Amino acid sequence: MALTVEGLKKSYGNLKVLDGVTFSVEEGEFVCLIGESGCGKTTILKIIAGLERPDEGRVDFKGVNRMGFVFQDDRLLPWKTVYGNIQFALKAMGIEDGEVVRRIIDFVGLKGFENYYPKQLSGGMRQRVGIARALAVNPDLLLMDEPFASLDARTRERMQEELLRIVGGKTVVFVTHSIDEAVYLADKIVILSPRPARVIRTVEVSLPKPRDRASQEFAEFRRELYRSFDLYGRK
Amino acid sequence: MRLKGAILLILLWYLVSAFTELPHPHEVAETFFILLFNSEPVLGKTLVQHAAASLLRVLTASLLAFSIAIPLGIVSALNRTLAEIVTPMVEALRPIPPLAWIPLAYVIFAPLPNTVQVSQIFIVFVGAFFPCFVSVFDYSRNVPEELLEMARVFKAPERLILRDIVLLHSLQGVVSGVRIGLGVGWMSIIAAEMIATSGEGLGYFIMVMYEVGGRTAEIVAGMAMIGVIGYLMNTLLLKAEKLVMPWR
Ligand SMILES: Nc1ncnc2c1ncn2[C@@H]1O[C@H](COP(=O)(O)OP(=O)(O)OP(=O)(O)O)[C@@H](O)[C@H]1O
Ligand SMILES: [Mg+2]
């Protein structure tokens, strides 16, 4: 087990956000958190990353030394170029390796934009810089908060494919709104209730990867998930 | 659009000149261009020389002010104890206009051989210091929390956070602080020069032109020079901003 999240409770003032969230992530597993807007998904990631403290509950790691975080908002340094922003994460770890930065820029399809400032990039490109920054540190645990939300459908699918290719055996916790995205990416889907969030169902996605979005099995799996959303999601 | 504004201003100017002592625009323009490079007989100096004298005072005093205001602004923003000492002082002194310091400055600096110069430098210092400090302090204190969070996730050491996030964010405060400080400094020096015999300087020039018999064309030509230089300084600094902060 790489990560165990147990009984997380969190309130902001009177607003109860998390009401006992429990799930676990195996080493090398790709887990999608899915739930409606405002239910507390970002809050869960922040607690895992140590940016917020839960009121109750705990998070246990095993074999996690480096965490990468792809934020929902891109959080790029406005005064650094694409290159500089990615390099920042490496410098934070005391690594000065230009080759890694260049390779990762190439990887996320931003070659030629190394010297652009965030302001000069589109929303989707900024998001890709954020992804590149998280990958650059070669994390044991990758936390991703709706990283593809601002991409167009085609780029989004391409990035999903590439993401699976790069993260290979990495442990990933990936937040999304999209059932399709979850079914395509996840080994396991954690379905959260509307706020206050609880885990209402955990689904193992048994389909072999790479998955064919057009296949019968894919469609069936998706339909099944939609149904459970209708049952539990909308109270 | 700009041209239309300029034309309207000149028309209005003519209109006002018709009913008041205000010299006509063409008279001022003539005086301005003659005096630009030809000495005006009473003080024996050209407008350019007067402008250079004022500018030199402003630059000296402002640089002095900035070299204290910038580091103090950053350090106070990062250090709570220092902030608690410095901010009340600044808040108490800041509302006092630089000109209000003039009489006191002349008394305090009277024992020095060059009282007038020192007082003028002091007054510009006061004028340039506070806007610069406040701007730097505000920016340094308000580094976006999201960026600091990001740095924490990547376990960035304090030194890196300071260099790559805090200082670069403060730079915007430094740049606008310098621009505003110089602007206030420029206004202060003109006023300071009007109060005592300074030998040269645009403020002094205007004052003397008044005292020798209300030579309005010269007075307005001097005022125009003040405006031109203020405008050029601001424009130049805005250009420099783009250079210092290409990401904006
Ligand atoms: N710092 C905070 N202070 C107060 N309330 C907060 C804070 N952060 C989050 N919340 C509240 O907690 C709830 C959950 O927020 P969170 O960002 O975790 O939702 P989310 O599931 O990520 O939503 P989305 O899918 O829209 O990103 C929201 O109602 C939000 O208003
Ligand atoms: Mg969110």
mmCIF file of N, CA and C in Angstrom, chain A residues 26-129:
data_model
loop_
_atom_site.group_PDB
_atom_site.id
_atom_site.type_symbol
_atom_site.label_atom_id
_atom_site.label_comp_id
_atom_site.label_asym_id
_atom_site.label_seq_id
_atom_site.Cartn_x
_atom_site.Cartn_y
_atom_site.Cartn_z
ATOM 1 N N GLU A 26 -2.787 1.503 -3.936
ATOM 2 C CA GLU A 26 -1.678 0.548 -3.991
ATOM 3 C C GLU A 26 -0.498 1.195 -4.701
ATOM 4 N N GLU A 27 0.671 0.635 -4.470
ATOM 5 C CA GLU A 27 1.827 1.129 -5.176
ATOM 6 C C GLU A 27 1.649 0.893 -6.677
ATOM 7 N N GLY A 28 1.882 1.916 -7.457
ATOM 8 C CA GLY A 28 1.759 1.783 -8.902
ATOM 9 C C GLY A 28 0.334 1.877 -9.408
ATOM 10 N N GLU A 29 -0.594 2.140 -8.502
ATOM 11 C CA GLU A 29 -1.988 2.186 -8.907
ATOM 12 C C GLU A 29 -2.380 3.592 -9.370
ATOM 13 N N PHE A 30 -3.281 3.631 -10.330
ATOM 14 C CA PHE A 30 -3.802 4.900 -10.822
ATOM 15 C C PHE A 30 -5.226 5.025 -10.297
ATOM 16 N N VAL A 31 -5.402 5.945 -9.348
ATOM 17 C CA VAL A 31 -6.716 6.082 -8.719
ATOM 18 C C VAL A 31 -7.355 7.400 -9.113
ATOM 19 N N CYS A 32 -8.604 7.339 -9.558
ATOM 20 C CA CYS A 32 -9.333 8.559 -9.874
ATOM 21 C C CYS A 32 -10.323 8.872 -8.770
ATOM 22 N N LEU A 33 -10.307 10.133 -8.321
ATOM 23 C CA LEU A 33 -11.332 10.617 -7.398
ATOM 24 C C LEU A 33 -12.354 11.345 -8.232
ATOM 25 N N ILE A 34 -13.597 10.960 -8.063
ATOM 26 C CA ILE A 34 -14.607 11.598 -8.878
ATOM 27 C C ILE A 34 -15.752 12.044 -7.986
ATOM 28 N N GLY A 35 -16.263 13.220 -8.262
ATOM 29 C CA GLY A 35 -17.327 13.762 -7.427
ATOM 30 C C GLY A 35 -17.703 15.126 -7.942
ATOM 31 N N GLU A 36 -18.875 15.596 -7.533
ATOM 32 C CA GLU A 36 -19.316 16.839 -8.178
ATOM 33 C C GLU A 36 -18.591 18.063 -7.624
ATOM 34 N N SER A 37 -18.726 19.145 -8.353
ATOM 35 C CA SER A 37 -17.989 20.364 -8.020
ATOM 36 C C SER A 37 -18.279 20.815 -6.587
ATOM 37 N N GLY A 38 -17.229 21.133 -5.877
ATOM 38 C CA GLY A 38 -17.389 21.658 -4.520
ATOM 39 C C GLY A 38 -17.537 20.581 -3.459
ATOM 40 N N CYS A 39 -17.355 19.316 -3.834
ATOM 41 C CA CYS A 39 -17.587 18.265 -2.844
ATOM 42 C C CYS A 39 -16.373 18.061 -1.938
ATOM 43 N N GLY A 40 -15.222 18.564 -2.335
ATOM 44 C CA GLY A 40 -14.066 18.464 -1.441
ATOM 45 C C GLY A 40 -12.876 17.715 -2.025
ATOM 46 N N LYS A 41 -12.855 17.555 -3.343
ATOM 47 C CA LYS A 41 -11.768 16.788 -3.967
ATOM 48 C C LYS A 41 -10.414 17.475 -3.803
ATOM 49 N N THR A 42 -10.390 18.775 -4.090
ATOM 50 C CA THR A 42 -9.132 19.502 -3.940
ATOM 51 C C THR A 42 -8.668 19.460 -2.494
ATOM 52 N N THR A 43 -9.625 19.576 -1.585
ATOM 53 C CA THR A 43 -9.295 19.540 -0.163
ATOM 54 C C THR A 43 -8.600 18.223 0.188
ATOM 55 N N ILE A 44 -9.100 17.119 -0.371
ATOM 56 C CA ILE A 44 -8.479 15.814 -0.094
ATOM 57 C C ILE A 44 -7.023 15.809 -0.582
ATOM 58 N N LEU A 45 -6.802 16.279 -1.803
ATOM 59 C CA LEU A 45 -5.430 16.305 -2.334
ATOM 60 C C LEU A 45 -4.532 17.175 -1.468
ATOM 61 N N LYS A 46 -5.060 18.320 -1.057
ATOM 62 C CA LYS A 46 -4.238 19.224 -0.243
ATOM 63 C C LYS A 46 -3.869 18.584 1.082
ATOM 64 N N ILE A 47 -4.782 17.826 1.638
ATOM 65 C CA ILE A 47 -4.466 17.159 2.898
ATOM 66 C C ILE A 47 -3.384 16.101 2.656
ATOM 67 N N ILE A 48 -3.519 15.352 1.556
ATOM 68 C CA ILE A 48 -2.491 14.350 1.247
ATOM 69 C C ILE A 48 -1.132 15.017 1.080
ATOM 70 N N ALA A 49 -1.128 16.186 0.423
ATOM 71 C CA ALA A 49 0.142 16.873 0.162
ATOM 72 C C ALA A 49 0.664 17.605 1.382
ATOM 73 N N GLY A 50 -0.113 17.631 2.460
ATOM 74 C CA GLY A 50 0.343 18.303 3.669
ATOM 75 C C GLY A 50 0.115 19.805 3.642
ATOM 76 N N LEU A 51 -0.707 20.277 2.729
ATOM 77 C CA LEU A 51 -0.971 21.718 2.660
ATOM 78 C C LEU A 51 -2.126 22.120 3.570
ATOM 79 N N GLU A 52 -2.962 21.144 3.909
ATOM 80 C CA GLU A 52 -4.049 21.404 4.857
ATOM 81 C C GLU A 52 -4.000 20.308 5.900
ATOM 82 N N ARG A 53 -4.475 20.620 7.108
ATOM 83 C CA ARG A 53 -4.547 19.595 8.146
ATOM 84 C C ARG A 53 -5.994 19.160 8.317
ATOM 85 N N PRO A 54 -6.216 17.868 8.386
ATOM 86 C CA PRO A 54 -7.582 17.405 8.608
ATOM 87 C C PRO A 54 -7.979 17.646 10.061
ATOM 88 N N ASP A 55 -9.273 17.799 10.310
ATOM 89 C CA ASP A 55 -9.733 17.914 11.694
ATOM 90 C C ASP A 55 -9.622 16.556 12.380
ATOM 91 N N GLU A 56 -9.921 15.540 11.582
ATOM 92 C CA GLU A 56 -9.796 14.177 12.093
ATOM 93 C C GLU A 56 -9.292 13.294 10.966
ATOM 94 N N GLY A 57 -8.767 12.143 11.337
ATOM 95 C CA GLY A 57 -8.319 11.194 10.326
ATOM 96 C C GLY A 57 -6.842 11.342 10.040
ATOM 97 N N ARG A 58 -6.346 10.448 9.186
ATOM 98 C CA ARG A 58 -4.906 10.456 8.935
ATOM 99 C C ARG A 58 -4.568 9.978 7.537
ATOM 100 N N VAL A 59 -3.370 10.329 7.144
ATOM 101 C CA VAL A 59 -2.864 9.896 5.844
ATOM 102 C C VAL A 59 -1.536 9.195 6.100
ATOM 103 N N ASP A 60 -1.420 7.966 5.614
ATOM 104 C CA ASP A 60 -0.165 7.232 5.793
ATOM 105 C C ASP A 60 0.478 6.943 4.450
ATOM 106 N N PHE A 61 1.786 7.112 4.407
ATOM 107 C CA PHE A 61 2.517 6.853 3.166
ATOM 108 C C PHE A 61 3.439 5.660 3.366
ATOM 109 N N LYS A 62 3.699 4.991 2.275
ATOM 110 C CA LYS A 62 4.773 4.019 2.324
ATOM 111 C C LYS A 62 5.589 4.170 1.049
ATOM 112 N N GLY A 63 6.861 4.363 1.202
ATOM 113 C CA GLY A 63 7.727 4.466 0.043
ATOM 114 C C GLY A 63 7.481 5.705 -0.797
ATOM 115 N N VAL A 64 6.995 6.747 -0.152
ATOM 116 C CA VAL A 64 6.800 7.990 -0.892
ATOM 117 C C VAL A 64 7.802 9.024 -0.403
ATOM 118 N N ASN A 65 8.769 9.342 -1.253
ATOM 119 C CA ASN A 65 9.740 10.362 -0.889
ATOM 120 C C ASN A 65 9.452 11.681 -1.579
ATOM 121 N N ARG A 66 9.026 11.550 -2.819
ATOM 122 C CA ARG A 66 8.800 12.772 -3.594
ATOM 123 C C ARG A 66 7.376 12.797 -4.106
ATOM 124 N N MET A 67 6.746 13.938 -3.920
ATOM 125 C CA MET A 67 5.393 14.109 -4.398
ATOM 126 C C MET A 67 5.378 15.135 -5.509
ATOM 127 N N GLY A 68 4.601 14.862 -6.516
ATOM 128 C CA GLY A 68 4.381 15.873 -7.547
ATOM 129 C C GLY A 68 2.927 16.295 -7.466
ATOM 130 N N PHE A 69 2.663 17.565 -7.666
ATOM 131 C CA PHE A 69 1.300 18.074 -7.542
ATOM 132 C C PHE A 69 0.987 18.900 -8.784
ATOM 133 N N VAL A 70 -0.068 18.522 -9.465
ATOM 134 C CA VAL A 70 -0.549 19.355 -10.570
ATOM 135 C C VAL A 70 -1.791 20.068 -10.057
ATOM 136 N N PHE A 71 -1.692 21.382 -9.919
ATOM 137 C CA PHE A 71 -2.772 22.139 -9.299
ATOM 138 C C PHE A 71 -3.908 22.385 -10.287
ATOM 139 N N GLN A 72 -5.080 22.572 -9.692
ATOM 140 C CA GLN A 72 -6.249 22.854 -10.519
ATOM 141 C C GLN A 72 -6.060 24.190 -11.253
ATOM 142 N N ASP A 73 -5.610 25.212 -10.514
ATOM 143 C CA ASP A 73 -5.176 26.448 -11.168
ATOM 144 C C ASP A 73 -3.691 26.246 -11.411
ATOM 145 N N ASP A 74 -3.121 26.831 -12.461
ATOM 146 C CA ASP A 74 -1.795 26.350 -12.864
ATOM 147 C C ASP A 74 -0.647 26.679 -11.900
ATOM 148 N N ARG A 75 -0.782 27.795 -11.154
ATOM 149 C CA ARG A 75 0.251 28.172 -10.170
ATOM 150 C C ARG A 75 1.654 28.221 -10.749
ATOM 151 N N LEU A 76 1.770 28.817 -11.901
ATOM 152 C CA LEU A 76 3.095 29.022 -12.478
ATOM 153 C C LEU A 76 3.632 30.348 -11.956
ATOM 154 N N LEU A 77 4.956 30.454 -11.893
ATOM 155 C CA LEU A 77 5.571 31.714 -11.506
ATOM 156 C C LEU A 77 5.510 32.639 -12.726
ATOM 157 N N PRO A 78 4.803 33.755 -12.607
ATOM 158 C CA PRO A 78 4.600 34.605 -13.789
ATOM 159 C C PRO A 78 5.912 35.163 -14.347
ATOM 160 N N TRP A 79 6.931 35.278 -13.501
ATOM 161 C CA TRP A 79 8.194 35.873 -13.929
ATOM 162 C C TRP A 79 9.186 34.840 -14.430
ATOM 163 N N LYS A 80 8.754 33.603 -14.530
ATOM 164 C CA LYS A 80 9.653 32.575 -15.060
ATOM 165 C C LYS A 80 9.083 32.053 -16.374
ATOM 166 N N THR A 81 9.981 31.698 -17.250
ATOM 167 C CA THR A 81 9.548 31.125 -18.522
ATOM 168 C C THR A 81 9.090 29.688 -18.299
ATOM 169 N N VAL A 82 8.609 29.077 -19.368
ATOM 170 C CA VAL A 82 8.256 27.662 -19.320
ATOM 171 C C VAL A 82 9.431 26.873 -18.755
ATOM 172 N N TYR A 83 10.605 27.150 -19.308
ATOM 173 C CA TYR A 83 11.806 26.458 -18.853
ATOM 174 C C TYR A 83 12.059 26.710 -17.369
ATOM 175 N N GLY A 84 12.003 27.988 -16.985
ATOM 176 C CA GLY A 84 12.292 28.371 -15.604
ATOM 177 C C GLY A 84 11.309 27.784 -14.607
ATOM 178 N N ASN A 85 10.042 27.682 -15.012
ATOM 179 C CA ASN A 85 9.039 27.131 -14.112
ATOM 180 C C ASN A 85 9.267 25.656 -13.831
ATOM 181 N N ILE A 86 9.648 24.937 -14.868
ATOM 182 C CA ILE A 86 9.905 23.509 -14.682
ATOM 183 C C ILE A 86 11.192 23.310 -13.887
ATOM 184 N N GLN A 87 12.154 24.168 -14.217
ATOM 185 C CA GLN A 87 13.440 24.082 -13.533
ATOM 186 C C GLN A 87 13.292 24.370 -12.032
ATOM 187 N N PHE A 88 12.300 25.222 -11.710
ATOM 188 C CA PHE A 88 12.094 25.571 -10.304
ATOM 189 C C PHE A 88 11.894 24.331 -9.438
ATOM 190 N N ALA A 89 11.063 23.416 -9.927
ATOM 191 C CA ALA A 89 10.786 22.204 -9.143
ATOM 192 C C ALA A 89 12.061 21.384 -8.946
ATOM 193 N N LEU A 90 12.904 21.360 -9.982
ATOM 194 C CA LEU A 90 14.155 20.613 -9.860
ATOM 195 C C LEU A 90 15.112 21.298 -8.895
ATOM 196 N N LYS A 91 15.188 22.620 -9.010
ATOM 197 C CA LYS A 91 16.064 23.368 -8.107
ATOM 198 C C LYS A 91 15.630 23.159 -6.659
ATOM 199 N N ALA A 92 14.293 23.053 -6.475
ATOM 200 C CA ALA A 92 13.779 22.850 -5.122
ATOM 201 C C ALA A 92 14.359 21.579 -4.521
ATOM 202 N N MET A 93 14.656 20.606 -5.386
ATOM 203 C CA MET A 93 15.250 19.364 -4.892
ATOM 204 C C MET A 93 16.762 19.383 -4.968
ATOM 205 N N GLY A 94 17.297 20.512 -5.369
ATOM 206 C CA GLY A 94 18.747 20.626 -5.456
ATOM 207 C C GLY A 94 19.344 20.014 -6.705
ATOM 208 N N ILE A 95 18.504 19.876 -7.741
ATOM 209 C CA ILE A 95 19.008 19.313 -8.994
ATOM 210 C C ILE A 95 19.093 20.418 -10.045
ATOM 211 N N GLU A 96 20.219 20.487 -10.723
ATOM 212 C CA GLU A 96 20.343 21.464 -11.803
ATOM 213 C C GLU A 96 20.623 20.691 -13.089
ATOM 214 N N ASP A 97 19.559 20.179 -13.693
ATOM 215 C CA ASP A 97 19.773 19.370 -14.880
ATOM 216 C C ASP A 97 18.933 19.888 -16.039
ATOM 217 N N GLY A 98 19.571 20.621 -16.915
ATOM 218 C CA GLY A 98 18.869 21.212 -18.046
ATOM 219 C C GLY A 98 18.312 20.160 -18.995
ATOM 220 N N GLU A 99 18.976 19.015 -19.035
ATOM 221 C CA GLU A 99 18.559 17.966 -19.975
ATOM 222 C C GLU A 99 17.171 17.425 -19.606
ATOM 223 N N VAL A 100 16.962 17.209 -18.324
ATOM 224 C CA VAL A 100 15.664 16.729 -17.852
ATOM 225 C C VAL A 100 14.565 17.728 -18.244
ATOM 226 N N VAL A 101 14.848 18.996 -18.020
ATOM 227 C CA VAL A 101 13.854 20.028 -18.321
ATOM 228 C C VAL A 101 13.497 20.001 -19.797
ATOM 229 N N ARG A 102 14.511 19.939 -20.625
ATOM 230 C CA ARG A 102 14.257 19.951 -22.067
ATOM 231 C C ARG A 102 13.466 18.719 -22.511
ATOM 232 N N ARG A 103 13.823 17.586 -21.952
ATOM 233 C CA ARG A 103 13.145 16.361 -22.356
ATOM 234 C C ARG A 103 11.664 16.418 -21.974
ATOM 235 N N ILE A 104 11.425 16.942 -20.787
ATOM 236 C CA ILE A 104 10.052 16.965 -20.300
ATOM 237 C C ILE A 104 9.211 17.993 -21.072
ATOM 238 N N ILE A 105 9.856 19.084 -21.475
ATOM 239 C CA ILE A 105 9.162 20.090 -22.293
ATOM 240 C C ILE A 105 8.755 19.462 -23.619
ATOM 241 N N ASP A 106 9.660 18.739 -24.175
ATOM 242 C CA ASP A 106 9.400 18.029 -25.419
ATOM 243 C C ASP A 106 8.232 17.065 -25.215
ATOM 244 N N PHE A 107 8.277 16.416 -24.101
ATOM 245 C CA PHE A 107 7.291 15.400 -23.805
ATOM 246 C C PHE A 107 5.869 15.949 -23.743
ATOM 247 N N VAL A 108 5.691 17.101 -23.114
ATOM 248 C CA VAL A 108 4.351 17.665 -23.009
ATOM 249 C C VAL A 108 3.999 18.511 -24.235
ATOM 250 N N GLY A 109 4.856 18.432 -25.240
ATOM 251 C CA GLY A 109 4.535 19.090 -26.508
ATOM 252 C C GLY A 109 4.690 20.596 -26.486
ATOM 253 N N LEU A 110 5.667 21.077 -25.708
ATOM 254 C CA LEU A 110 5.857 22.527 -25.650
ATOM 255 C C LEU A 110 7.200 22.944 -26.238
ATOM 256 N N LYS A 111 7.775 22.066 -27.020
ATOM 257 C CA LYS A 111 9.046 22.405 -27.658
ATOM 258 C C LYS A 111 8.863 23.682 -28.483
ATOM 259 N N GLY A 112 9.829 24.563 -28.385
ATOM 260 C CA GLY A 112 9.715 25.836 -29.094
ATOM 261 C C GLY A 112 9.109 26.926 -28.223
ATOM 262 N N PHE A 113 8.524 26.535 -27.093
ATOM 263 C CA PHE A 113 7.919 27.534 -26.203
ATOM 264 C C PHE A 113 8.709 27.709 -24.908
ATOM 265 N N GLU A 114 9.941 27.169 -24.890
ATOM 266 C CA GLU A 114 10.758 27.195 -23.678
ATOM 267 C C GLU A 114 10.846 28.584 -23.071
ATOM 268 N N ASN A 115 10.976 29.588 -23.938
ATOM 269 C CA ASN A 115 11.228 30.929 -23.422
ATOM 270 C C ASN A 115 9.979 31.796 -23.341
ATOM 271 N N TYR A 116 8.833 31.163 -23.410
ATOM 272 C CA TYR A 116 7.588 31.918 -23.259
ATOM 273 C C TYR A 116 7.264 32.094 -21.784
ATOM 274 N N TYR A 117 6.706 33.256 -21.462
ATOM 275 C CA TYR A 117 6.207 33.461 -20.104
ATOM 276 C C TYR A 117 4.772 32.958 -20.029
ATOM 277 N N PRO A 118 4.324 32.555 -18.824
ATOM 278 C CA PRO A 118 2.960 32.027 -18.682
ATOM 279 C C PRO A 118 1.908 32.909 -19.351
ATOM 280 N N LYS A 119 2.081 34.206 -19.244
ATOM 281 C CA LYS A 119 1.100 35.118 -19.839
ATOM 282 C C LYS A 119 0.970 34.941 -21.345
ATOM 283 N N GLN A 120 2.021 34.438 -21.951
ATOM 284 C CA GLN A 120 2.004 34.300 -23.404
ATOM 285 C C GLN A 120 1.478 32.942 -23.846
ATOM 286 N N LEU A 121 1.036 32.129 -22.886
ATOM 287 C CA LEU A 121 0.565 30.779 -23.219
ATOM 288 C C LEU A 121 -0.953 30.703 -23.108
ATOM 289 N N SER A 122 -1.523 29.730 -23.776
ATOM 290 C CA SER A 122 -2.958 29.482 -23.619
ATOM 291 C C SER A 122 -3.188 28.714 -22.314
ATOM 292 N N GLY A 123 -4.446 28.656 -21.891
ATOM 293 C CA GLY A 123 -4.758 27.967 -20.639
ATOM 294 C C GLY A 123 -4.297 26.521 -20.654
ATOM 295 N N GLY A 124 -4.534 25.837 -21.760
ATOM 296 C CA GLY A 124 -4.136 24.443 -21.866
ATOM 297 C C GLY A 124 -2.624 24.267 -21.833
ATOM 298 N N MET A 125 -1.930 25.218 -22.455
ATOM 299 C CA MET A 125 -0.467 25.131 -22.452
ATOM 300 C C MET A 125 0.075 25.358 -21.045
ATOM 301 N N ARG A 126 -0.525 26.308 -20.340
ATOM 302 C CA ARG A 126 -0.091 26.555 -18.953
ATOM 303 C C ARG A 126 -0.291 25.298 -18.110
ATOM 304 N N GLN A 127 -1.430 24.656 -18.323
ATOM 305 C CA GLN A 127 -1.714 23.450 -17.560
ATOM 306 C C GLN A 127 -0.656 22.377 -17.865
ATOM 307 N N ARG A 128 -0.241 22.321 -19.137
ATOM 308 C CA ARG A 128 0.790 21.325 -19.494
ATOM 309 C C ARG A 128 2.130 21.643 -18.832
ATOM 310 N N VAL A 129 2.411 22.934 -18.669
ATOM 311 C CA VAL A 129 3.642 23.293 -17.949
ATOM 312 C C VAL A 129 3.552 22.785 -16.510
#
